[in-house]
PDB file of C-alpha atoms and ligand atoms in Angstrom:
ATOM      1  CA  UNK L 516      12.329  28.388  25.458  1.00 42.00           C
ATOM      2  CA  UNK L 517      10.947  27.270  29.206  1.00 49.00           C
ATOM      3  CA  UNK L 518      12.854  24.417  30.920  1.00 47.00           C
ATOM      4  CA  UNK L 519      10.118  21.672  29.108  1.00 49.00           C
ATOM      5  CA  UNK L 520      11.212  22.779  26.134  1.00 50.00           C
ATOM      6  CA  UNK L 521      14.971  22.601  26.615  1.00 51.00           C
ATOM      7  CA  UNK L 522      14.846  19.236  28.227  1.00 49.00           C
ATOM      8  CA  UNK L 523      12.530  17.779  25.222  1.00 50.00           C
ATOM      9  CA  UNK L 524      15.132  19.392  22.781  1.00 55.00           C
ATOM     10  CA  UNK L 525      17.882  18.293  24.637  1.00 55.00           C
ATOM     11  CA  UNK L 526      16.202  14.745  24.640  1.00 46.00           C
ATOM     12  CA  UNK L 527      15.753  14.766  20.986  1.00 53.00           C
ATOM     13  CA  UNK L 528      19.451  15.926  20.043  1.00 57.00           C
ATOM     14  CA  UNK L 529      20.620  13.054  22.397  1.00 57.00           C
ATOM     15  CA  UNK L 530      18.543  10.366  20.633  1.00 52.00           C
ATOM     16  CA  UNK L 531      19.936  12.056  16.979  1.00 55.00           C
ATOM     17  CA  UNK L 532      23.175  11.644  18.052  1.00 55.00           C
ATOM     18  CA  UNK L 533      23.016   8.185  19.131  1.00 51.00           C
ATOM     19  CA  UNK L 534      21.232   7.069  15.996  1.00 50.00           C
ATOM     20  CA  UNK L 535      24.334   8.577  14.108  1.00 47.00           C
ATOM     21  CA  UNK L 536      26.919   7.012  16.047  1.00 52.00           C
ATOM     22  CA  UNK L 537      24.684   4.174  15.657  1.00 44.00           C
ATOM     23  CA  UNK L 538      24.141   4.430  12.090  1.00 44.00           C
ATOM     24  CA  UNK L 539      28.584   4.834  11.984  1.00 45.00           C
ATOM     25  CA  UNK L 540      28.898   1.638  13.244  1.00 42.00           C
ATOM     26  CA  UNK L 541      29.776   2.099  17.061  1.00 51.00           C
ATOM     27  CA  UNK L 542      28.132  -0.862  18.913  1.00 48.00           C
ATOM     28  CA  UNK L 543      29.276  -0.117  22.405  1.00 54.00           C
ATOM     29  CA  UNK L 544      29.445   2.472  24.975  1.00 57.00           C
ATOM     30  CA  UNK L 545      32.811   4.106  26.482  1.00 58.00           C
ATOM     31  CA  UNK L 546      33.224   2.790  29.959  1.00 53.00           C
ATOM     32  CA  UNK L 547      34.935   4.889  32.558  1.00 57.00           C
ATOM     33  CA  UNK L 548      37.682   2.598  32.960  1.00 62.00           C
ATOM     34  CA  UNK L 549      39.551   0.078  29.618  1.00 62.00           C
ATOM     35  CA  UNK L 550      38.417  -3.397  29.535  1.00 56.00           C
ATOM     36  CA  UNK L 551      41.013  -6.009  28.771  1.00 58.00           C
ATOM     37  CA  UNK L 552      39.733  -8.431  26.365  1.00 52.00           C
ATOM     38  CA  UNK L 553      42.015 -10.903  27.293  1.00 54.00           C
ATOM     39  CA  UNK L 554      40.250 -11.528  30.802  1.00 55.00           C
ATOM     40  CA  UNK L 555      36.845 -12.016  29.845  1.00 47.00           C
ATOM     41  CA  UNK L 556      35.591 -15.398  29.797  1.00 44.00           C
ATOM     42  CA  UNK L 557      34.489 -16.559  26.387  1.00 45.00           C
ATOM     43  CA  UNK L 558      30.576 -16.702  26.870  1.00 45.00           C
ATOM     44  CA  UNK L 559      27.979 -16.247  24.379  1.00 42.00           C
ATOM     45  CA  UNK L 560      26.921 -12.796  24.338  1.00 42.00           C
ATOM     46  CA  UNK L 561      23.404 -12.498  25.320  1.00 44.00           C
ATOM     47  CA  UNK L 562      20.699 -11.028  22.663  1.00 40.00           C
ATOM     48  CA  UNK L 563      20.134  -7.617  22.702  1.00 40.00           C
ATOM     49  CA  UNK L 564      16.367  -6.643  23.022  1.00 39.00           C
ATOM     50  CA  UNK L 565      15.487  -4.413  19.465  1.00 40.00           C
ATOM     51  CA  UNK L 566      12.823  -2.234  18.840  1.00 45.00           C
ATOM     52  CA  UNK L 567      12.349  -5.018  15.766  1.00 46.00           C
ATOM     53  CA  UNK L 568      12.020  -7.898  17.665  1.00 51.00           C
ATOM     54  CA  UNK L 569       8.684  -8.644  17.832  1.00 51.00           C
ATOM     55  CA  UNK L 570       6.810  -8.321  21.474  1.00 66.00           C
ATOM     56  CA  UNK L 571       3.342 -10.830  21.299  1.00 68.00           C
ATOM     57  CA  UNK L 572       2.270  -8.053  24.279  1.00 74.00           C
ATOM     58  CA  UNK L 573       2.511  -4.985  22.462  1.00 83.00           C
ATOM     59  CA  UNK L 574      -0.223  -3.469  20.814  1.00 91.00           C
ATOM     60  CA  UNK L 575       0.912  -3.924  16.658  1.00 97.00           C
ATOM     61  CA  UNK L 576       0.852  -0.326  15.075  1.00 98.00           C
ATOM     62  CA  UNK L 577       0.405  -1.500  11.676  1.00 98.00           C
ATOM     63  CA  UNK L 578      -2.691  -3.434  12.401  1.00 98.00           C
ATOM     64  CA  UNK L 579      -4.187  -0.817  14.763  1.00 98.00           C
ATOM     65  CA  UNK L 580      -3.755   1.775  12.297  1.00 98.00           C
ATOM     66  CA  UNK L 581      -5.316  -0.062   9.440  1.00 98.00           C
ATOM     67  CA  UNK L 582      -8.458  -0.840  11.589  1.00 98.00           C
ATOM     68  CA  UNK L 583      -8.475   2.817  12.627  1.00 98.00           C
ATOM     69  CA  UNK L 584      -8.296   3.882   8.559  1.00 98.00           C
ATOM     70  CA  UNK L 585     -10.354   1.314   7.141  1.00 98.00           C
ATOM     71  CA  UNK L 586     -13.365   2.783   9.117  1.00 98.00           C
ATOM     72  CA  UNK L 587     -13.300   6.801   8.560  1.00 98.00           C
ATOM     73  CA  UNK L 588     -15.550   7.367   5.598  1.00 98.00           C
ATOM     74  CA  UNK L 589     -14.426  11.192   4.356  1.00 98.00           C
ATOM     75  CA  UNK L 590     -11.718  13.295   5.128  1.00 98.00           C
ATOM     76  CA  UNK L 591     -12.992  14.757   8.471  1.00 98.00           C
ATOM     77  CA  UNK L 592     -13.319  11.022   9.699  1.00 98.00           C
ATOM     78  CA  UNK L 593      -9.645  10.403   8.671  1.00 98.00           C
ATOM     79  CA  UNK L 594      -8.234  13.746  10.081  1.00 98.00           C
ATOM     80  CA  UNK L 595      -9.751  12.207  13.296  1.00 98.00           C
ATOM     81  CA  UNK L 596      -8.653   8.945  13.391  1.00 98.00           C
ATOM     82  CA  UNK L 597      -5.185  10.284  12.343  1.00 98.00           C
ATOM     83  CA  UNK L 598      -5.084  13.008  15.391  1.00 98.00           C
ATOM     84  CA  UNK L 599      -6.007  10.302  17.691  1.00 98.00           C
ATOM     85  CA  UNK L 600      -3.599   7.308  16.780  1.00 98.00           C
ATOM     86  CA  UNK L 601      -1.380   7.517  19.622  1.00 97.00           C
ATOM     87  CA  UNK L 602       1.337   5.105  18.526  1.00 98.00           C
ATOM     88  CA  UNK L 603       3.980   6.928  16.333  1.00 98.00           C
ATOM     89  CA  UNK L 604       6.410   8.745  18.688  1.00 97.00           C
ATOM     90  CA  UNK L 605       6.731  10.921  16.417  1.00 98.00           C
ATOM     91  CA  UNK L 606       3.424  12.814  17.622  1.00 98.00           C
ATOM     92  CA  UNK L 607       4.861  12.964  21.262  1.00 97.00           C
ATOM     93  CA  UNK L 608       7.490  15.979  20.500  1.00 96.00           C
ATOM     94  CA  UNK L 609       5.193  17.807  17.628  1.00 98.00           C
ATOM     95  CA  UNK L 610       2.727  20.479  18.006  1.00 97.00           C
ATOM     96  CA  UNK L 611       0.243  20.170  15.831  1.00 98.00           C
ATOM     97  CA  UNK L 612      -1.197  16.993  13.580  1.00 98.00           C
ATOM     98  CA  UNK L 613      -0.420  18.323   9.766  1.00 98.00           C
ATOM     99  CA  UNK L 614      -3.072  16.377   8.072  1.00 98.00           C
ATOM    100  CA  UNK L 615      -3.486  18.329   4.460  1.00 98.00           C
ATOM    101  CA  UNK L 616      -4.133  21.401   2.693  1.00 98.00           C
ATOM    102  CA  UNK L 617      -5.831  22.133  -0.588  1.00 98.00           C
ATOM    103  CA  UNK L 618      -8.993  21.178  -2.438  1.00 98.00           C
ATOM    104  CA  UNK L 619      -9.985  17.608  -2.074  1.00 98.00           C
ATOM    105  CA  UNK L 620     -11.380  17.222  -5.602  1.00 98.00           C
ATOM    106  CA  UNK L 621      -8.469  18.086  -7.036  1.00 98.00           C
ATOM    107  CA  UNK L 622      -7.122  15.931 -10.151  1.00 98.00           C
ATOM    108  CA  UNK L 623      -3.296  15.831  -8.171  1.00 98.00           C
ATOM    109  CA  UNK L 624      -2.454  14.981  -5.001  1.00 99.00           C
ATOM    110  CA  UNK L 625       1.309  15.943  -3.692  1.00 99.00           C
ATOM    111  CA  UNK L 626       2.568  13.550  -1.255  1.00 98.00           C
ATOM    112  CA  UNK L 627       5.104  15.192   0.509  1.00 98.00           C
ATOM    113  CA  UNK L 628       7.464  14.124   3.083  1.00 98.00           C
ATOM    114  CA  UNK L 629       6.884  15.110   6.978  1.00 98.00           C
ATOM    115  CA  UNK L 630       6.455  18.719   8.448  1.00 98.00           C
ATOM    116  CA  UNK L 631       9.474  21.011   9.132  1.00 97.00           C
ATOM    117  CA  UNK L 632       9.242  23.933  11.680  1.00 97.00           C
ATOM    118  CA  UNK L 633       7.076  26.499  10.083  1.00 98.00           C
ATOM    119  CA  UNK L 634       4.084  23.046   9.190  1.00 98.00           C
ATOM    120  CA  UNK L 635       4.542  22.282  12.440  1.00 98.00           C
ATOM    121  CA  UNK L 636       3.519  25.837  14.112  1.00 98.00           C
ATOM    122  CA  UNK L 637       0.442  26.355  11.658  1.00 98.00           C
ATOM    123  CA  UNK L 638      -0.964  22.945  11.047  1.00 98.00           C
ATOM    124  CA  UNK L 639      -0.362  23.071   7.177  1.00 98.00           C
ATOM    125  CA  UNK L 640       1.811  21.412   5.003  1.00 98.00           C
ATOM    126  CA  UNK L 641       4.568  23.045   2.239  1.00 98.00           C
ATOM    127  CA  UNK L 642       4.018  26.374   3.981  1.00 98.00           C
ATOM    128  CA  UNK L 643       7.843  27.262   4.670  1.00 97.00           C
ATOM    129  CA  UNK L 644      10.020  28.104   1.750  1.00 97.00           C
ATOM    130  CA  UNK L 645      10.056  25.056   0.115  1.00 98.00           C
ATOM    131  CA  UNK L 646       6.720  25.192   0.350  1.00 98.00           C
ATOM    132  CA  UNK L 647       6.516  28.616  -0.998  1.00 98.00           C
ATOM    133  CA  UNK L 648       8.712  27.033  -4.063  1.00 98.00           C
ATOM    134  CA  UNK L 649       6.538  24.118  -4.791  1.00 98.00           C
ATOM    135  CA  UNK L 650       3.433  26.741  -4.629  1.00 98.00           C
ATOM    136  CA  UNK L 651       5.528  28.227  -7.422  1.00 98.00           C
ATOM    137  CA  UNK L 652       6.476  25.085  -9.398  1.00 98.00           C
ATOM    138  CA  UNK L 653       2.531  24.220 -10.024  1.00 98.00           C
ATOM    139  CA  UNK L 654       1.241  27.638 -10.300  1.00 98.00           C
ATOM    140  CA  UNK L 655       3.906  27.495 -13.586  1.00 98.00           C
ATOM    141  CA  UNK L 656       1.463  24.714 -15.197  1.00 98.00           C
ATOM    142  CA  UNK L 657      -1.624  26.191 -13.965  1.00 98.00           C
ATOM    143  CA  UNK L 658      -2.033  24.387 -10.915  1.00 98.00           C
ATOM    144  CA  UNK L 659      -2.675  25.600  -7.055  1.00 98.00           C
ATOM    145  CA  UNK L 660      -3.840  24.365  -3.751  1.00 98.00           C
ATOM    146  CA  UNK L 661      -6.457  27.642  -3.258  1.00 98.00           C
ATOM    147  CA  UNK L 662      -8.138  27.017  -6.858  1.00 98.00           C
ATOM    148  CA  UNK L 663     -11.674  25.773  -6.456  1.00 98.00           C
ATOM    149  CA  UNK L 664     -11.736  24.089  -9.609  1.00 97.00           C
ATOM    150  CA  UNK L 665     -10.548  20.870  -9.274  1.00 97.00           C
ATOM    151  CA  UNK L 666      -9.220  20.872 -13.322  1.00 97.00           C
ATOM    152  CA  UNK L 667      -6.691  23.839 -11.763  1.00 98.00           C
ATOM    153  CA  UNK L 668      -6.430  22.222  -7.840  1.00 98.00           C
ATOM    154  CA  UNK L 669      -4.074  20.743  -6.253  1.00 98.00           C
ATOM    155  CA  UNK L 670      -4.207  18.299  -3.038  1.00 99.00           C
ATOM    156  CA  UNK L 671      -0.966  18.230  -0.567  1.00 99.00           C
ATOM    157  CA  UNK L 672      -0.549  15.920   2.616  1.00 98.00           C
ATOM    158  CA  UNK L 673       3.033  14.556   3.748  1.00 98.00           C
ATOM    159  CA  UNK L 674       3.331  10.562   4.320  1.00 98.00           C
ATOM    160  CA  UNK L 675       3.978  11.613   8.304  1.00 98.00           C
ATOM    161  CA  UNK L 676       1.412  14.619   9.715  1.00 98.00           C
ATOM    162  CA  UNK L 677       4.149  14.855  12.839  1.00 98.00           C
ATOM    163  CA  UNK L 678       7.385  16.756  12.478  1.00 98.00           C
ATOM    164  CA  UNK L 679      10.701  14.398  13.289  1.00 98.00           C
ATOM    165  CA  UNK L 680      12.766  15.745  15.762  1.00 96.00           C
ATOM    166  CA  UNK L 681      15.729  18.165  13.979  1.00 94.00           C
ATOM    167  CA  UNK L 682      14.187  17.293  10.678  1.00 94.00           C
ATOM    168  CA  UNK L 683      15.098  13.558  10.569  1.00 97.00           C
ATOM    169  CA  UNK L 684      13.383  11.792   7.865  1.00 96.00           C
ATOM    170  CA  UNK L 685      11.137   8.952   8.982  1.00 97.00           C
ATOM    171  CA  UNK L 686      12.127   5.728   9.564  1.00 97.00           C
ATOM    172  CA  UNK L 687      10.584   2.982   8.019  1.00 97.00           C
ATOM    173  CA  UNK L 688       8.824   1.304  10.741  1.00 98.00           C
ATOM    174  CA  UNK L 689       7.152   5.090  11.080  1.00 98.00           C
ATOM    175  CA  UNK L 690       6.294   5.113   7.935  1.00 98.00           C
ATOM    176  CA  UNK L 691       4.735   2.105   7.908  1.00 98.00           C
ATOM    177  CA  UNK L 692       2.669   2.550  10.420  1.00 98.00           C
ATOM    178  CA  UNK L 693       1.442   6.103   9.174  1.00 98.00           C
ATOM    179  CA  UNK L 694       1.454   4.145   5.614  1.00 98.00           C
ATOM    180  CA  UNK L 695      -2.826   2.405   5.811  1.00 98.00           C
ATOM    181  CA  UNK L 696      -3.648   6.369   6.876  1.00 98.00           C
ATOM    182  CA  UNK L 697      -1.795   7.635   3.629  1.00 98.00           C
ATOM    183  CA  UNK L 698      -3.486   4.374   1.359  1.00 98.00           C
ATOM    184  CA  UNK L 699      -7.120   5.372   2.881  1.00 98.00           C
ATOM    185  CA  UNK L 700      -5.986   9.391   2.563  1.00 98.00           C
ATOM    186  CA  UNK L 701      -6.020   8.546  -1.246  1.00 98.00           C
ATOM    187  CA  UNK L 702      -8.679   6.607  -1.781  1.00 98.00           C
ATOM    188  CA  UNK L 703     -11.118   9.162  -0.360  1.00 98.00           C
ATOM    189  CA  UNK L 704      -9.415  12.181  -2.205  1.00 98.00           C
ATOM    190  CA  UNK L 705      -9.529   9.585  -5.107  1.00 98.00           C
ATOM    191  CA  UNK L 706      -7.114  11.643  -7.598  1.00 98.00           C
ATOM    192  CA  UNK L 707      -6.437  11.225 -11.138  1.00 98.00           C
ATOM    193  CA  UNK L 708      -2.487  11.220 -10.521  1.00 98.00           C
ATOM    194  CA  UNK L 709       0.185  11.153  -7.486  1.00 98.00           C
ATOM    195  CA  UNK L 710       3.072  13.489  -7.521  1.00 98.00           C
ATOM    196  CA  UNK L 711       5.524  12.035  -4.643  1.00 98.00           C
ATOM    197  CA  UNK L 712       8.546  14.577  -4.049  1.00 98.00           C
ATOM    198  CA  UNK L 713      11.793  13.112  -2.197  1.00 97.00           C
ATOM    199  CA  UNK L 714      12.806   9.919  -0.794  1.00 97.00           C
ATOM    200  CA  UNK L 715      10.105   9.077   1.849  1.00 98.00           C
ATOM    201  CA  UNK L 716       7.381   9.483  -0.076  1.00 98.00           C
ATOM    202  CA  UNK L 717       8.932   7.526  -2.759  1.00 98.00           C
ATOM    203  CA  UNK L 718       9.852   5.018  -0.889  1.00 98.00           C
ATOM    204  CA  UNK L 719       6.398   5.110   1.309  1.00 98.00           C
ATOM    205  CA  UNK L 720       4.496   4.314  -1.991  1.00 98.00           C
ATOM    206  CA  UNK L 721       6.720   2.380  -4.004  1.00 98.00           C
ATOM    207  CA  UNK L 722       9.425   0.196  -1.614  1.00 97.00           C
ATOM    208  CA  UNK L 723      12.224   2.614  -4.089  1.00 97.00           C
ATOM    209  CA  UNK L 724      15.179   4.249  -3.279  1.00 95.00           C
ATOM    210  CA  UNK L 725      16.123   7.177  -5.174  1.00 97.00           C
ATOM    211  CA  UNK L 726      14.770   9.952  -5.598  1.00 98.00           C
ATOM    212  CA  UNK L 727      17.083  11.591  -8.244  1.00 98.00           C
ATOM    213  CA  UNK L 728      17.465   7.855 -10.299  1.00 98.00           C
ATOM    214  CA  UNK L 729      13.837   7.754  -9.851  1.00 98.00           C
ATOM    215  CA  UNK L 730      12.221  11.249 -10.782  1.00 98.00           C
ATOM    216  CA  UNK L 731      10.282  11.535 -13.767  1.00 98.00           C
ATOM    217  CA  UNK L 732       9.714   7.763 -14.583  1.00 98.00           C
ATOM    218  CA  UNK L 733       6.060   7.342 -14.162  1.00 98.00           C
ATOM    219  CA  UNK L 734       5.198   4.131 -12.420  1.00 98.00           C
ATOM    220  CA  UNK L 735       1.817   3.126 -10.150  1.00 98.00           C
ATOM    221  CA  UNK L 736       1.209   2.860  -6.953  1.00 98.00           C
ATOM    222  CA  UNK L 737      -2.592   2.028  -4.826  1.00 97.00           C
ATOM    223  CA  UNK L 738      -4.002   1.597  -8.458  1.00 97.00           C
ATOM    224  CA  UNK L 739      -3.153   5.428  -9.441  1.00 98.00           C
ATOM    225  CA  UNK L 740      -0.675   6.911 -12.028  1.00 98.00           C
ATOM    226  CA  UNK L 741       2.584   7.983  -9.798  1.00 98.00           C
ATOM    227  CA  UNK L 742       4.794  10.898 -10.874  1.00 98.00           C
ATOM    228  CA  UNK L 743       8.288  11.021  -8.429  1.00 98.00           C
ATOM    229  CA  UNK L 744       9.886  14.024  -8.567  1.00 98.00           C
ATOM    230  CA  UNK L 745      12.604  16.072  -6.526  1.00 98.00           C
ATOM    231  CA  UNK L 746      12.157  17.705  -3.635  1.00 98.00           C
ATOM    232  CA  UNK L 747      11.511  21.368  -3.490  1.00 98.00           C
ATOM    233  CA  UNK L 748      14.380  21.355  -0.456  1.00 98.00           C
ATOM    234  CA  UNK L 749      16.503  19.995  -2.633  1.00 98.00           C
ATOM    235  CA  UNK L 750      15.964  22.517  -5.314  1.00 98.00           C
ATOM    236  CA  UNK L 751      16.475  25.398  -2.859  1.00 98.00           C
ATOM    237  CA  UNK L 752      19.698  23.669  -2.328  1.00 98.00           C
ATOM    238  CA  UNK L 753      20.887  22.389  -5.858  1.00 98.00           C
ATOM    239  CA  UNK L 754      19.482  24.911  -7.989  1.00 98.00           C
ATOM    240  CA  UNK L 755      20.485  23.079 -11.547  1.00 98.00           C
ATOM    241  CA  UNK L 756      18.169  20.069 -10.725  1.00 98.00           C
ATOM    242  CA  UNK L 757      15.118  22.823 -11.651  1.00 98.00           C
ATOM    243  CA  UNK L 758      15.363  22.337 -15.123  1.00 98.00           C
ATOM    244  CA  UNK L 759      14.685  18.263 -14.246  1.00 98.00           C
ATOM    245  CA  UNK L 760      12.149  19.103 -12.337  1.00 98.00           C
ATOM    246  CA  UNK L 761      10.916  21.659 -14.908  1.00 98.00           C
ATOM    247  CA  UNK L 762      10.478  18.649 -17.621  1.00 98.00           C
ATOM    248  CA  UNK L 763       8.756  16.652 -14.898  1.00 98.00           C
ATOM    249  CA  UNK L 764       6.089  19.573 -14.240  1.00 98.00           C
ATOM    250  CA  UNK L 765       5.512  19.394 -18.091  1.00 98.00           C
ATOM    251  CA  UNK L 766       5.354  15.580 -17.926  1.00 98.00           C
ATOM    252  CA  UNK L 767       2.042  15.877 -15.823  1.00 98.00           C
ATOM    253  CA  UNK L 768       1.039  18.777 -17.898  1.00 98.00           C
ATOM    254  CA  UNK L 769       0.684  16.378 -20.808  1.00 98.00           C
ATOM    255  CA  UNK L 770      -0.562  13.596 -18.514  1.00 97.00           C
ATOM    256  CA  UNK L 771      -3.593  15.774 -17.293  1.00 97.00           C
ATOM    257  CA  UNK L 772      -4.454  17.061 -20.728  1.00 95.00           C
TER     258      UNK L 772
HETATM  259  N1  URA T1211       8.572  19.096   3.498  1.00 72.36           N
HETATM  260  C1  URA T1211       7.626  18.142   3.327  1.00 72.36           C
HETATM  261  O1  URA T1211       7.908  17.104   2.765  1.00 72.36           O
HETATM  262  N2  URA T1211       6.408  18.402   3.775  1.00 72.36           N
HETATM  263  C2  URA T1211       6.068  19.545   4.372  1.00 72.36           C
HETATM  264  O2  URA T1211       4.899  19.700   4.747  1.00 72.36           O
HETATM  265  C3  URA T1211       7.057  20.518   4.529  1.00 72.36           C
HETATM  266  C4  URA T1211       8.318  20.283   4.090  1.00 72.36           C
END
């Protein structure tokens, strides 16, 4: 890794690890030297300035991206807009935009999460191994991303096309920015049903929490039929939620017959 790299790493594991401490609870820094309480004056603490408080001089994200989505007209027109919105960090520390993979006229389209390492490097989503397993879990109902038939085709693009730094999942004012890209993503692929696997994307499309309360349960979401199910990732890891997700598979099966 040259020096660049190390320093952007280093950068990124810094910013982790203050979002945990964060996240923990711990709402002040160490000082060299103890402060006694007892001697400050009693003054109102003044208001920290948040990454939420709104700023009427800042350029809104939400609203830029929206413009930027409403005009493309196909796919190539979105991948562009996508790979030139500039105002998701995220995209700073990635190498590639991962915008999708599969045929477009496919009846299902997989809404995954954000790129890991391997999406990252080639551009494409679900190419690692849970990638490799979720190729797997369709081809067992007759359904893959290099069919060109669209009855036997599936359609996979993640709810972020930038990797998070150590595999953080997106936070929510990320996702909503990337969220009028993912609305026009599916009105142009214009699917019969959306599979959403894991929390982000579940949340992304639905304001739920949940993935494991909420898989199987068909709901709606941007005026489509919405199928959450598990994670591959988390299959790789908890093996016995397969079978769940082996009754979900069969759920769209039936859905798409
Ligand atoms: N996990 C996702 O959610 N998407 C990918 O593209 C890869 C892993």
């Amino acid at each position: 890794m040259g020096i660049a790299a190390d320093i952007a790493e280093d950068w990124h594991a810094a910013l982790a690890a203050l979002a945990w401490e964060v996240e923990a609870g711990a709402d002040e820094t160490m000082l060299d030297a103890p402060v006694n309480r007892y001697d400050l004056r009693a003054e109102a603490p003044k208001p920290l300035a948040t990454s939420a408080a709104p700023d009427p001089g800042r350029t809104d994200p939400v609203a830029t991206a929206r413009a930027m989505a409403e005009q493309a007209q196909t796919l190539d027109a979105l991948r562009e807009a996508i790979t030139g919105f500039d105002l998701c960090d995220l995209k700073k520390g990635a190498r590639n935009t991962v915008f999708a993979d599969g045929n477009p006229k496919a009846r299902v389209l997989i809404l995954g999460e954000a790129p890991g390492a391997e999406e990252d490097r080639e551009g494409r989503p679900f190419v690692g191994r849970a990638g490799q397993l979720l190729d797997r879990m369709f081809a067992a109902i007759g359904l893959s991303r290099t069919s060109p038939d669209a009855e036997h085709a599936v359609y996979i693009t993640n709810v972020m096309p930038w990797r998070p730094p150590a595999n953080r999942d997106p936070d929510p004012a990320e996702i909503a920015m990337m969220l009028p890209f993912v609305e026009r993503h599916i009105a142009l692929v214009d699917p019969q049903v959306i599979v959403v696997v894991g929390n982000t994307s579940l949340f992304a499309l639905t304001g739920a929490k949940g993935i494991l309360r909420a898989r199987g349960n068909w709901s709606q979401a941007f005026g489509k039929p919405l199928l959450p199910m598990t994670h591959p990732a988390y299959l790789l890891r908890a093996p016995a939620a397969k079978r769940e997700a082996w009754a979900d598979l069969l759920s769209l099966q039936a859905r798409l017959r």
